[in-house]
Amino acid sequence: MTEQNLFEMVKKHLCSCATDLVMDRNVEAVLKMPRREIHASIPVRMDDGKIRAFQGFRVQYNDALGPTKGGIRFHPEETIDTIRGLASLMTWKCSLHRLPLGGAKGGVVCNPKELSVHELERLSRAYVQVMFPYLGPDRDIPAPDVYTNPTVMAWMMDEYSKIAGKTTFGSFTGKPIGLGGSEGRLDATARGGWYVVREAARDIGMSISGAGVAVQGFGNVGSHAALIGQEVFGARVVAVSDSHGGIYNPEGFPVRELVAHKTATGSLQHFPGATHITNEELIELPVDILVPAALEDVIGSRNAPQVRAGIVAEFANGPVDNDADEILFERGIAVLPDFLTNGGGVIVSYFEMVQNFNMDQWDEAKVHRKLEKKMTDAYREVHDLAVQNNVPLRKAAYSIAVARVVEAMRMRGWV
Ligand code: NAD
């Protein structure tokens, strides 16, 4: 899926903080390998009666801090190395945000746009049938990610419950509210990201109100990033995009109308007053805040010199590669690292697990309040270390997150 392999990128970051943490080479070697990975062939009966085998993965990267947690992606170009990289990132994300969870990720190589709803349901259930022995509230708890959603989580939780012989809401998160889902989960990643952007903007003296924002991706994270940016923080959303390309209007878009347009037509194109741009052009627009919220590896050495934003907020996982990171740091552009900035999704997923275990249901205001505190606390900790050591935020974030995992491994006697 990536030009620069995401797993290699994450390992490189690990190595760079290993020296600072005076980490034993053997400990470093442990951290650079997933603890367990499951490769599966998933047979599904298609609507035409034929059987098709899909390739599926689940990588449980490190569970020193608790049961593993991470999304499941359905994507035609999924690779095991992308899943490994994302599972590793989940480990550092849960650690950085002080969640009692390890990191995992799953994926199926498929194009959900070419599947009927019945085929999608059979595939979702078949994934759980194959992975069942390795999943569960005290083992590994999946959630939605690219091209999976609350409906898919409901099917998966139901299949898990059928096999287990008991309703087990805590086996999956990101479920619909009526099935043990949490208020505030749907937009949690985007909302959490904006809390981090708000803090970072304050630190560099940028006002978010009226700031020009470009958002790449208009799925769960991207569409909510645009909506919350405009409606909660008063930003001017001047560009958005999806897999078909982008649209631009320097005056700003009415985002709620854009969402309705995309829902009605399936595309962002032909919105009144919009100029068509490519996804590559969006990255180089003259904006204050650039929000990559689609896929990984969209800013590399090829285009980092052309980025004109003051803040690049990684709402997606791995959108900025290692070379681009250095270029942007040298150019004084603040890159808000993914596993800090997009931690809101797993934080509210964790809140969902807590509610499920306690058979409780919190209101939205409580979820938002607790999410805001977690995001701002983590940002402050990362920012303070970055300033103290004069290093990029990403490096500071890795140092904090990795140190906690290593300490847990030491206390458990693993290393
Ligand atoms: P999604 O499936 O809801 O949306 C993906 C979006 O990306 C869609 O709008 C799609 O059109 C667009 N897209 C696909 N290919 C593209 C391309 N080549 N160029 C531009 N846009 C393209 O997925 P999502 O849940 O919004 O996830 C987006 C990113 O956020 C991913 O990196 C994911 O790992 C990360 N993330 C998601 C969550 C979550 O809670 N959903 C949490 C943390 C991180």
PDB file of C-alpha atoms in Angstrom, residues 62-343:
ATOM      1  CA  ASN A  62       2.691  -6.102  22.021  1.00  0.00           C
ATOM      2  CA  ASP A  63       0.461  -6.833  25.026  1.00  0.00           C
ATOM      3  CA  ALA A  64       2.776  -5.831  27.881  1.00  0.00           C
ATOM      4  CA  LEU A  65       0.362  -3.103  29.008  1.00  0.00           C
ATOM      5  CA  GLY A  66      -2.850  -5.106  28.561  1.00  0.00           C
ATOM      6  CA  PRO A  67      -5.041  -6.921  26.016  1.00  0.00           C
ATOM      7  CA  THR A  68      -4.314  -5.747  22.490  1.00  0.00           C
ATOM      8  CA  LYS A  69      -6.575  -3.332  20.625  1.00  0.00           C
ATOM      9  CA  GLY A  70      -6.747  -1.977  17.096  1.00  0.00           C
ATOM     10  CA  GLY A  71      -8.905  -1.532  14.030  1.00  0.00           C
ATOM     11  CA  ILE A  72      -9.759  -3.843  11.146  1.00  0.00           C
ATOM     12  CA  ARG A  73      -9.356  -2.510   7.614  1.00  0.00           C
ATOM     13  CA  PHE A  74     -10.999  -3.763   4.438  1.00  0.00           C
ATOM     14  CA  HIS A  75      -8.815  -2.506   1.587  1.00  0.00           C
ATOM     15  CA  PRO A  76      -7.888  -3.894  -1.861  1.00  0.00           C
ATOM     16  CA  GLU A  77      -4.206  -2.960  -1.441  1.00  0.00           C
ATOM     17  CA  GLU A  78      -3.795  -4.147   2.136  1.00  0.00           C
ATOM     18  CA  THR A  79      -0.384  -5.639   2.977  1.00  0.00           C
ATOM     19  CA  ILE A  80       0.952  -7.450   6.012  1.00  0.00           C
ATOM     20  CA  ASP A  81       3.658  -4.815   6.449  1.00  0.00           C
ATOM     21  CA  THR A  82       1.112  -1.995   6.602  1.00  0.00           C
ATOM     22  CA  ILE A  83      -0.816  -3.970   9.222  1.00  0.00           C
ATOM     23  CA  ARG A  84       2.411  -4.645  11.169  1.00  0.00           C
ATOM     24  CA  GLY A  85       3.272  -0.948  11.099  1.00  0.00           C
ATOM     25  CA  LEU A  86      -0.232   0.037  12.203  1.00  0.00           C
ATOM     26  CA  ALA A  87      -0.242  -2.587  14.989  1.00  0.00           C
ATOM     27  CA  SER A  88       3.070  -1.220  16.216  1.00  0.00           C
ATOM     28  CA  LEU A  89       1.656   2.333  16.136  1.00  0.00           C
ATOM     29  CA  MET A  90      -1.369   1.159  18.169  1.00  0.00           C
ATOM     30  CA  THR A  91       1.041  -0.106  20.850  1.00  0.00           C
ATOM     31  CA  TRP A  92       2.662   3.326  21.193  1.00  0.00           C
ATOM     32  CA  LYS A  93      -0.713   5.099  20.939  1.00  0.00           C
ATOM     33  CA  CYS A  94      -2.285   3.157  23.830  1.00  0.00           C
ATOM     34  CA  SER A  95       0.852   3.628  25.894  1.00  0.00           C
ATOM     35  CA  LEU A  96       1.149   7.360  25.179  1.00  0.00           C
ATOM     36  CA  HIS A  97      -2.495   7.935  26.160  1.00  0.00           C
ATOM     37  CA  ARG A  98      -2.107   5.826  29.326  1.00  0.00           C
ATOM     38  CA  LEU A  99      -4.637   3.149  28.345  1.00  0.00           C
ATOM     39  CA  PRO A 100      -4.333  -0.336  29.933  1.00  0.00           C
ATOM     40  CA  LEU A 101      -4.087  -1.865  26.454  1.00  0.00           C
ATOM     41  CA  GLY A 102      -1.534  -3.207  23.990  1.00  0.00           C
ATOM     42  CA  GLY A 103      -1.553  -2.703  20.225  1.00  0.00           C
ATOM     43  CA  ALA A 104      -2.965  -4.755  17.344  1.00  0.00           C
ATOM     44  CA  LYS A 105      -4.353  -4.289  13.828  1.00  0.00           C
ATOM     45  CA  GLY A 106      -6.237  -6.428  11.352  1.00  0.00           C
ATOM     46  CA  GLY A 107      -7.066  -6.345   7.695  1.00  0.00           C
ATOM     47  CA  VAL A 108      -8.696  -8.137   4.820  1.00  0.00           C
ATOM     48  CA  VAL A 109      -7.545  -7.741   1.219  1.00  0.00           C
ATOM     49  CA  CYS A 110     -10.853  -6.902  -0.464  1.00  0.00           C
ATOM     50  CA  ASN A 111     -12.668  -4.070  -2.174  1.00  0.00           C
ATOM     51  CA  PRO A 112     -15.821  -3.468  -0.108  1.00  0.00           C
ATOM     52  CA  LYS A 113     -17.149  -1.161  -2.855  1.00  0.00           C
ATOM     53  CA  GLU A 114     -17.432  -4.225  -5.114  1.00  0.00           C
ATOM     54  CA  LEU A 115     -19.216  -6.415  -2.531  1.00  0.00           C
ATOM     55  CA  SER A 116     -22.966  -6.552  -1.932  1.00  0.00           C
ATOM     56  CA  VAL A 117     -24.144  -5.866   1.615  1.00  0.00           C
ATOM     57  CA  HIS A 118     -24.809  -9.597   2.087  1.00  0.00           C
ATOM     58  CA  GLU A 119     -21.304 -10.497   0.878  1.00  0.00           C
ATOM     59  CA  LEU A 120     -19.847  -7.873   3.211  1.00  0.00           C
ATOM     60  CA  GLU A 121     -21.764  -9.349   6.142  1.00  0.00           C
ATOM     61  CA  ARG A 122     -20.641 -12.911   5.304  1.00  0.00           C
ATOM     62  CA  LEU A 123     -17.026 -11.731   5.002  1.00  0.00           C
ATOM     63  CA  SER A 124     -17.211  -9.873   8.340  1.00  0.00           C
ATOM     64  CA  ARG A 125     -18.650 -12.928  10.091  1.00  0.00           C
ATOM     65  CA  ALA A 126     -16.149 -15.282   8.405  1.00  0.00           C
ATOM     66  CA  TYR A 127     -13.255 -13.112   9.635  1.00  0.00           C
ATOM     67  CA  VAL A 128     -14.462 -13.618  13.214  1.00  0.00           C
ATOM     68  CA  GLN A 129     -14.958 -17.373  12.702  1.00  0.00           C
ATOM     69  CA  VAL A 130     -11.310 -17.715  11.685  1.00  0.00           C
ATOM     70  CA  MET A 131      -9.883 -15.321  14.304  1.00  0.00           C
ATOM     71  CA  PHE A 132     -12.147 -16.301  17.228  1.00  0.00           C
ATOM     72  CA  PRO A 133      -9.514 -18.153  19.345  1.00  0.00           C
ATOM     73  CA  TYR A 134      -7.320 -15.062  19.360  1.00  0.00           C
ATOM     74  CA  LEU A 135      -9.999 -12.427  20.086  1.00  0.00           C
ATOM     75  CA  GLY A 136     -12.037 -11.434  23.151  1.00  0.00           C
ATOM     76  CA  PRO A 137     -12.372  -8.670  25.769  1.00  0.00           C
ATOM     77  CA  ASP A 138      -9.338  -9.930  27.689  1.00  0.00           C
ATOM     78  CA  ARG A 139      -7.282 -10.924  24.610  1.00  0.00           C
ATOM     79  CA  ASP A 140      -7.687  -8.601  21.641  1.00  0.00           C
ATOM     80  CA  ILE A 141     -10.516  -6.153  20.907  1.00  0.00           C
ATOM     81  CA  PRO A 142     -10.950  -4.896  17.311  1.00  0.00           C
ATOM     82  CA  ALA A 143     -12.606  -1.631  16.193  1.00  0.00           C
ATOM     83  CA  PRO A 144     -13.484   0.076  12.880  1.00  0.00           C
ATOM     84  CA  ASP A 145     -10.833   1.488  10.564  1.00  0.00           C
ATOM     85  CA  VAL A 146     -10.577   2.174   6.829  1.00  0.00           C
ATOM     86  CA  TYR A 147     -13.742   0.928   5.048  1.00  0.00           C
ATOM     87  CA  THR A 148     -15.200  -0.740   8.132  1.00  0.00           C
ATOM     88  CA  ASN A 149     -17.902   0.897  10.292  1.00  0.00           C
ATOM     89  CA  PRO A 150     -20.374   0.375  13.201  1.00  0.00           C
ATOM     90  CA  THR A 151     -22.507  -1.995  11.091  1.00  0.00           C
ATOM     91  CA  VAL A 152     -19.496  -4.235  10.429  1.00  0.00           C
ATOM     92  CA  MET A 153     -18.644  -4.123  14.163  1.00  0.00           C
ATOM     93  CA  ALA A 154     -22.241  -5.144  15.024  1.00  0.00           C
ATOM     94  CA  TRP A 155     -22.006  -8.195  12.711  1.00  0.00           C
ATOM     95  CA  MET A 156     -18.595  -9.121  14.127  1.00  0.00           C
ATOM     96  CA  MET A 157     -19.680  -8.737  17.776  1.00  0.00           C
ATOM     97  CA  ASP A 158     -22.786 -10.832  17.011  1.00  0.00           C
ATOM     98  CA  GLU A 159     -20.705 -13.586  15.408  1.00  0.00           C
ATOM     99  CA  TYR A 160     -18.270 -13.566  18.320  1.00  0.00           C
ATOM    100  CA  SER A 161     -21.209 -13.788  20.770  1.00  0.00           C
ATOM    101  CA  LYS A 162     -22.790 -16.697  18.876  1.00  0.00           C
ATOM    102  CA  ILE A 163     -19.569 -18.719  18.961  1.00  0.00           C
ATOM    103  CA  ALA A 164     -18.914 -17.808  22.613  1.00  0.00           C
ATOM    104  CA  GLY A 165     -22.491 -18.727  23.509  1.00  0.00           C
ATOM    105  CA  LYS A 166     -23.079 -15.422  25.304  1.00  0.00           C
ATOM    106  CA  THR A 167     -23.615 -11.817  24.325  1.00  0.00           C
ATOM    107  CA  THR A 168     -20.178 -10.214  24.625  1.00  0.00           C
ATOM    108  CA  PHE A 169     -20.470  -6.495  23.869  1.00  0.00           C
ATOM    109  CA  GLY A 170     -16.909  -5.892  25.088  1.00  0.00           C
ATOM    110  CA  SER A 171     -15.440  -8.029  22.268  1.00  0.00           C
ATOM    111  CA  PHE A 172     -15.608  -5.191  19.681  1.00  0.00           C
ATOM    112  CA  THR A 173     -15.808  -1.411  19.954  1.00  0.00           C
ATOM    113  CA  GLY A 174     -17.154   1.232  17.604  1.00  0.00           C
ATOM    114  CA  LYS A 175     -20.527  -0.555  17.708  1.00  0.00           C
ATOM    115  CA  PRO A 176     -23.868   1.182  17.107  1.00  0.00           C
ATOM    116  CA  ILE A 177     -25.171   2.971  20.238  1.00  0.00           C
ATOM    117  CA  GLY A 178     -28.119   0.546  20.550  1.00  0.00           C
ATOM    118  CA  LEU A 179     -25.701  -2.401  20.776  1.00  0.00           C
ATOM    119  CA  GLY A 180     -23.372  -1.251  23.532  1.00  0.00           C
ATOM    120  CA  GLY A 181     -21.649   1.452  21.498  1.00  0.00           C
ATOM    121  CA  SER A 182     -20.528   4.669  23.190  1.00  0.00           C
ATOM    122  CA  GLU A 183     -21.868   8.143  22.651  1.00  0.00           C
ATOM    123  CA  GLY A 184     -19.162  10.230  21.023  1.00  0.00           C
ATOM    124  CA  ARG A 185     -17.308   7.293  19.373  1.00  0.00           C
ATOM    125  CA  LEU A 186     -18.188   8.145  15.774  1.00  0.00           C
ATOM    126  CA  ASP A 187     -16.400  11.501  15.723  1.00  0.00           C
ATOM    127  CA  ALA A 188     -13.920  10.734  18.541  1.00  0.00           C
ATOM    128  CA  THR A 189     -10.802  10.520  16.364  1.00  0.00           C
ATOM    129  CA  ALA A 190     -11.520  13.845  14.671  1.00  0.00           C
ATOM    130  CA  ARG A 191     -12.651  15.611  17.857  1.00  0.00           C
ATOM    131  CA  GLY A 192      -9.621  14.341  19.777  1.00  0.00           C
ATOM    132  CA  GLY A 193      -7.370  15.490  16.937  1.00  0.00           C
ATOM    133  CA  TRP A 194      -8.790  18.989  17.102  1.00  0.00           C
ATOM    134  CA  TYR A 195      -8.045  19.227  20.841  1.00  0.00           C
ATOM    135  CA  VAL A 196      -4.405  18.561  19.970  1.00  0.00           C
ATOM    136  CA  VAL A 197      -4.474  21.073  17.091  1.00  0.00           C
ATOM    137  CA  ARG A 198      -5.983  23.676  19.440  1.00  0.00           C
ATOM    138  CA  GLU A 199      -3.160  23.218  21.979  1.00  0.00           C
ATOM    139  CA  ALA A 200      -0.438  23.238  19.315  1.00  0.00           C
ATOM    140  CA  ALA A 201      -1.906  26.331  17.629  1.00  0.00           C
ATOM    141  CA  ARG A 202      -1.936  28.127  20.974  1.00  0.00           C
ATOM    142  CA  ASP A 203       1.745  27.237  21.481  1.00  0.00           C
ATOM    143  CA  ILE A 204       2.777  28.712  18.142  1.00  0.00           C
ATOM    144  CA  GLY A 205       0.472  31.728  18.438  1.00  0.00           C
ATOM    145  CA  MET A 206      -1.942  30.703  15.663  1.00  0.00           C
ATOM    146  CA  SER A 207      -5.648  31.428  15.977  1.00  0.00           C
ATOM    147  CA  ILE A 208      -7.809  28.500  14.828  1.00  0.00           C
ATOM    148  CA  SER A 209     -10.848  30.686  14.429  1.00  0.00           C
ATOM    149  CA  GLY A 210     -10.868  31.651  10.745  1.00  0.00           C
ATOM    150  CA  ALA A 211      -7.755  29.561   9.987  1.00  0.00           C
ATOM    151  CA  GLY A 212      -7.707  27.973   6.512  1.00  0.00           C
ATOM    152  CA  VAL A 213      -7.865  24.176   6.671  1.00  0.00           C
ATOM    153  CA  ALA A 214      -7.422  21.491   3.993  1.00  0.00           C
ATOM    154  CA  VAL A 215      -8.610  17.971   4.826  1.00  0.00           C
ATOM    155  CA  GLN A 216      -7.534  14.972   2.763  1.00  0.00           C
ATOM    156  CA  GLY A 217     -10.041  12.092   3.001  1.00  0.00           C
ATOM    157  CA  PHE A 218     -13.746  12.422   3.626  1.00  0.00           C
ATOM    158  CA  GLY A 219     -14.556   9.181   5.434  1.00  0.00           C
ATOM    159  CA  ASN A 220     -15.215   8.816   9.128  1.00  0.00           C
ATOM    160  CA  VAL A 221     -12.172  10.790  10.258  1.00  0.00           C
ATOM    161  CA  GLY A 222     -11.961  13.322   7.408  1.00  0.00           C
ATOM    162  CA  SER A 223     -15.635  14.321   7.253  1.00  0.00           C
ATOM    163  CA  HIS A 224     -15.822  14.762  11.027  1.00  0.00           C
ATOM    164  CA  ALA A 225     -12.507  16.631  10.997  1.00  0.00           C
ATOM    165  CA  ALA A 226     -14.008  19.105   8.535  1.00  0.00           C
ATOM    166  CA  LEU A 227     -17.317  19.386  10.413  1.00  0.00           C
ATOM    167  CA  ILE A 228     -15.823  19.784  13.893  1.00  0.00           C
ATOM    168  CA  GLY A 229     -13.108  22.119  12.594  1.00  0.00           C
ATOM    169  CA  GLN A 230     -15.767  24.441  11.260  1.00  0.00           C
ATOM    170  CA  GLU A 231     -18.624  24.055  13.734  1.00  0.00           C
ATOM    171  CA  VAL A 232     -16.735  23.683  17.032  1.00  0.00           C
ATOM    172  CA  PHE A 233     -13.473  25.538  16.365  1.00  0.00           C
ATOM    173  CA  GLY A 234     -14.568  28.136  13.782  1.00  0.00           C
ATOM    174  CA  ALA A 235     -11.988  27.130  11.152  1.00  0.00           C
ATOM    175  CA  ARG A 236     -12.481  27.852   7.423  1.00  0.00           C
ATOM    176  CA  VAL A 237     -12.480  24.541   5.557  1.00  0.00           C
ATOM    177  CA  VAL A 238     -11.154  25.506   2.114  1.00  0.00           C
ATOM    178  CA  ALA A 239     -10.375  22.085   0.645  1.00  0.00           C
ATOM    179  CA  VAL A 240     -11.519  18.484   1.076  1.00  0.00           C
ATOM    180  CA  SER A 241     -10.971  15.324  -0.946  1.00  0.00           C
ATOM    181  CA  ASP A 242     -11.778  11.640  -1.262  1.00  0.00           C
ATOM    182  CA  SER A 243     -10.427   8.820  -3.410  1.00  0.00           C
ATOM    183  CA  HIS A 244     -11.867  10.537  -6.556  1.00  0.00           C
ATOM    184  CA  GLY A 245      -9.968  13.793  -5.962  1.00  0.00           C
ATOM    185  CA  GLY A 246     -10.519  17.089  -4.182  1.00  0.00           C
ATOM    186  CA  ILE A 247     -12.366  20.400  -4.292  1.00  0.00           C
ATOM    187  CA  TYR A 248     -11.121  23.863  -3.326  1.00  0.00           C
ATOM    188  CA  ASN A 249     -12.721  27.188  -2.473  1.00  0.00           C
ATOM    189  CA  PRO A 250     -10.523  29.784  -0.674  1.00  0.00           C
ATOM    190  CA  GLU A 251     -13.692  31.337   0.826  1.00  0.00           C
ATOM    191  CA  GLY A 252     -14.447  28.084   2.696  1.00  0.00           C
ATOM    192  CA  PHE A 253     -17.175  25.442   2.304  1.00  0.00           C
ATOM    193  CA  PRO A 254     -20.403  24.970   4.286  1.00  0.00           C
ATOM    194  CA  VAL A 255     -19.302  21.553   5.527  1.00  0.00           C
ATOM    195  CA  ARG A 256     -22.698  20.200   6.581  1.00  0.00           C
ATOM    196  CA  GLU A 257     -23.953  20.841   3.011  1.00  0.00           C
ATOM    197  CA  LEU A 258     -20.862  19.106   1.656  1.00  0.00           C
ATOM    198  CA  VAL A 259     -21.612  16.030   3.767  1.00  0.00           C
ATOM    199  CA  ALA A 260     -25.193  15.996   2.422  1.00  0.00           C
ATOM    200  CA  HIS A 261     -23.869  16.389  -1.150  1.00  0.00           C
ATOM    201  CA  LYS A 262     -21.434  13.491  -0.711  1.00  0.00           C
ATOM    202  CA  THR A 263     -24.183  11.322   0.816  1.00  0.00           C
ATOM    203  CA  ALA A 264     -26.592  12.143  -2.019  1.00  0.00           C
ATOM    204  CA  THR A 265     -24.183  11.853  -4.968  1.00  0.00           C
ATOM    205  CA  GLY A 266     -21.450   9.565  -3.601  1.00  0.00           C
ATOM    206  CA  SER A 267     -18.849  12.180  -4.526  1.00  0.00           C
ATOM    207  CA  LEU A 268     -17.545  15.603  -3.527  1.00  0.00           C
ATOM    208  CA  GLN A 269     -17.301  16.757  -7.140  1.00  0.00           C
ATOM    209  CA  HIS A 270     -19.708  19.322  -8.689  1.00  0.00           C
ATOM    210  CA  PHE A 271     -20.367  21.064  -5.369  1.00  0.00           C
ATOM    211  CA  PRO A 272     -21.409  24.685  -6.102  1.00  0.00           C
ATOM    212  CA  GLY A 273     -18.473  27.133  -6.082  1.00  0.00           C
ATOM    213  CA  ALA A 274     -15.839  24.387  -5.964  1.00  0.00           C
ATOM    214  CA  THR A 275     -12.741  24.088  -8.143  1.00  0.00           C
ATOM    215  CA  HIS A 276     -11.558  20.542  -8.823  1.00  0.00           C
ATOM    216  CA  ILE A 277      -8.065  19.730  -7.511  1.00  0.00           C
ATOM    217  CA  THR A 278      -6.091  16.498  -7.225  1.00  0.00           C
ATOM    218  CA  ASN A 279      -5.153  14.887  -3.916  1.00  0.00           C
ATOM    219  CA  GLU A 280      -1.536  15.876  -4.634  1.00  0.00           C
ATOM    220  CA  GLU A 281      -2.485  19.536  -5.186  1.00  0.00           C
ATOM    221  CA  LEU A 282      -4.405  19.595  -1.905  1.00  0.00           C
ATOM    222  CA  ILE A 283      -1.198  18.841   0.024  1.00  0.00           C
ATOM    223  CA  GLU A 284       0.483  21.928  -1.439  1.00  0.00           C
ATOM    224  CA  LEU A 285      -2.315  24.479  -0.880  1.00  0.00           C
ATOM    225  CA  PRO A 286      -1.604  27.742   0.979  1.00  0.00           C
ATOM    226  CA  VAL A 287      -3.452  26.878   4.217  1.00  0.00           C
ATOM    227  CA  ASP A 288      -2.779  27.281   7.933  1.00  0.00           C
ATOM    228  CA  ILE A 289      -3.603  23.697   8.894  1.00  0.00           C
ATOM    229  CA  LEU A 290      -3.208  20.619   6.702  1.00  0.00           C
ATOM    230  CA  VAL A 291      -5.100  17.530   7.875  1.00  0.00           C
ATOM    231  CA  PRO A 292      -4.178  14.281   6.099  1.00  0.00           C
ATOM    232  CA  ALA A 293      -7.093  12.012   7.114  1.00  0.00           C
ATOM    233  CA  ALA A 294      -7.069   9.279   4.454  1.00  0.00           C
ATOM    234  CA  LEU A 295      -4.165   6.913   3.982  1.00  0.00           C
ATOM    235  CA  GLU A 296      -0.470   6.620   4.797  1.00  0.00           C
ATOM    236  CA  ASP A 297       2.536   8.001   2.895  1.00  0.00           C
ATOM    237  CA  VAL A 298       1.004  11.067   1.243  1.00  0.00           C
ATOM    238  CA  ILE A 299       3.810  13.477   2.203  1.00  0.00           C
ATOM    239  CA  GLY A 300       7.337  12.409   1.247  1.00  0.00           C
ATOM    240  CA  SER A 301      10.554  14.120   0.150  1.00  0.00           C
ATOM    241  CA  ARG A 302       8.881  14.622  -3.264  1.00  0.00           C
ATOM    242  CA  ASN A 303       6.329  17.116  -1.931  1.00  0.00           C
ATOM    243  CA  ALA A 304       7.402  18.103   1.632  1.00  0.00           C
ATOM    244  CA  PRO A 305       9.319  21.178   0.307  1.00  0.00           C
ATOM    245  CA  GLN A 306       6.047  22.413  -1.249  1.00  0.00           C
ATOM    246  CA  VAL A 307       3.895  22.111   1.903  1.00  0.00           C
ATOM    247  CA  ARG A 308       2.741  25.612   2.857  1.00  0.00           C
ATOM    248  CA  ALA A 309       0.779  24.904   6.070  1.00  0.00           C
ATOM    249  CA  GLY A 310       1.965  26.031   9.514  1.00  0.00           C
ATOM    250  CA  ILE A 311       0.635  22.846  11.124  1.00  0.00           C
ATOM    251  CA  VAL A 312       0.392  19.348   9.620  1.00  0.00           C
ATOM    252  CA  ALA A 313      -1.991  17.378  11.828  1.00  0.00           C
ATOM    253  CA  GLU A 314      -1.737  13.649  11.181  1.00  0.00           C
ATOM    254  CA  PHE A 315      -5.322  12.472  11.659  1.00  0.00           C
ATOM    255  CA  ALA A 316      -4.504   9.471   9.410  1.00  0.00           C
ATOM    256  CA  ASN A 317      -1.899   6.889  10.376  1.00  0.00           C
ATOM    257  CA  GLY A 318       1.540   7.332   8.808  1.00  0.00           C
ATOM    258  CA  PRO A 319       0.794  10.085   6.257  1.00  0.00           C
ATOM    259  CA  VAL A 320       4.257  11.725   6.601  1.00  0.00           C
ATOM    260  CA  ASP A 321       7.303   9.581   5.862  1.00  0.00           C
ATOM    261  CA  ASN A 322      10.671   9.813   7.657  1.00  0.00           C
ATOM    262  CA  ASP A 323      12.361  12.023   5.043  1.00  0.00           C
ATOM    263  CA  ALA A 324       9.429  14.432   4.934  1.00  0.00           C
ATOM    264  CA  ASP A 325       9.419  14.578   8.735  1.00  0.00           C
ATOM    265  CA  GLU A 326      12.979  15.929   8.725  1.00  0.00           C
ATOM    266  CA  ILE A 327      12.255  18.392   5.922  1.00  0.00           C
ATOM    267  CA  LEU A 328       9.150  19.764   7.668  1.00  0.00           C
ATOM    268  CA  PHE A 329      10.967  20.047  11.033  1.00  0.00           C
ATOM    269  CA  GLU A 330      13.808  21.998   9.389  1.00  0.00           C
ATOM    270  CA  ARG A 331      11.239  24.263   7.715  1.00  0.00           C
ATOM    271  CA  GLY A 332       9.654  25.027  11.120  1.00  0.00           C
ATOM    272  CA  ILE A 333       6.353  23.333  10.257  1.00  0.00           C
ATOM    273  CA  ALA A 334       4.773  21.633  13.288  1.00  0.00           C
ATOM    274  CA  VAL A 335       3.918  18.012  12.540  1.00  0.00           C
ATOM    275  CA  LEU A 336       1.445  16.645  15.085  1.00  0.00           C
ATOM    276  CA  PRO A 337       2.279  12.913  15.102  1.00  0.00           C
ATOM    277  CA  ASP A 338      -0.398  10.343  14.321  1.00  0.00           C
ATOM    278  CA  PHE A 339      -0.338   8.246  17.461  1.00  0.00           C
ATOM    279  CA  LEU A 340      -0.719  11.381  19.579  1.00  0.00           C
ATOM    280  CA  THR A 341      -3.209  13.217  17.350  1.00  0.00           C
ATOM    281  CA  ASN A 342      -5.555  10.403  16.277  1.00  0.00           C
ATOM    282  CA  GLY A 343      -5.687   8.686  19.676  1.00  0.00           C
TER     283      GLY A 343
END
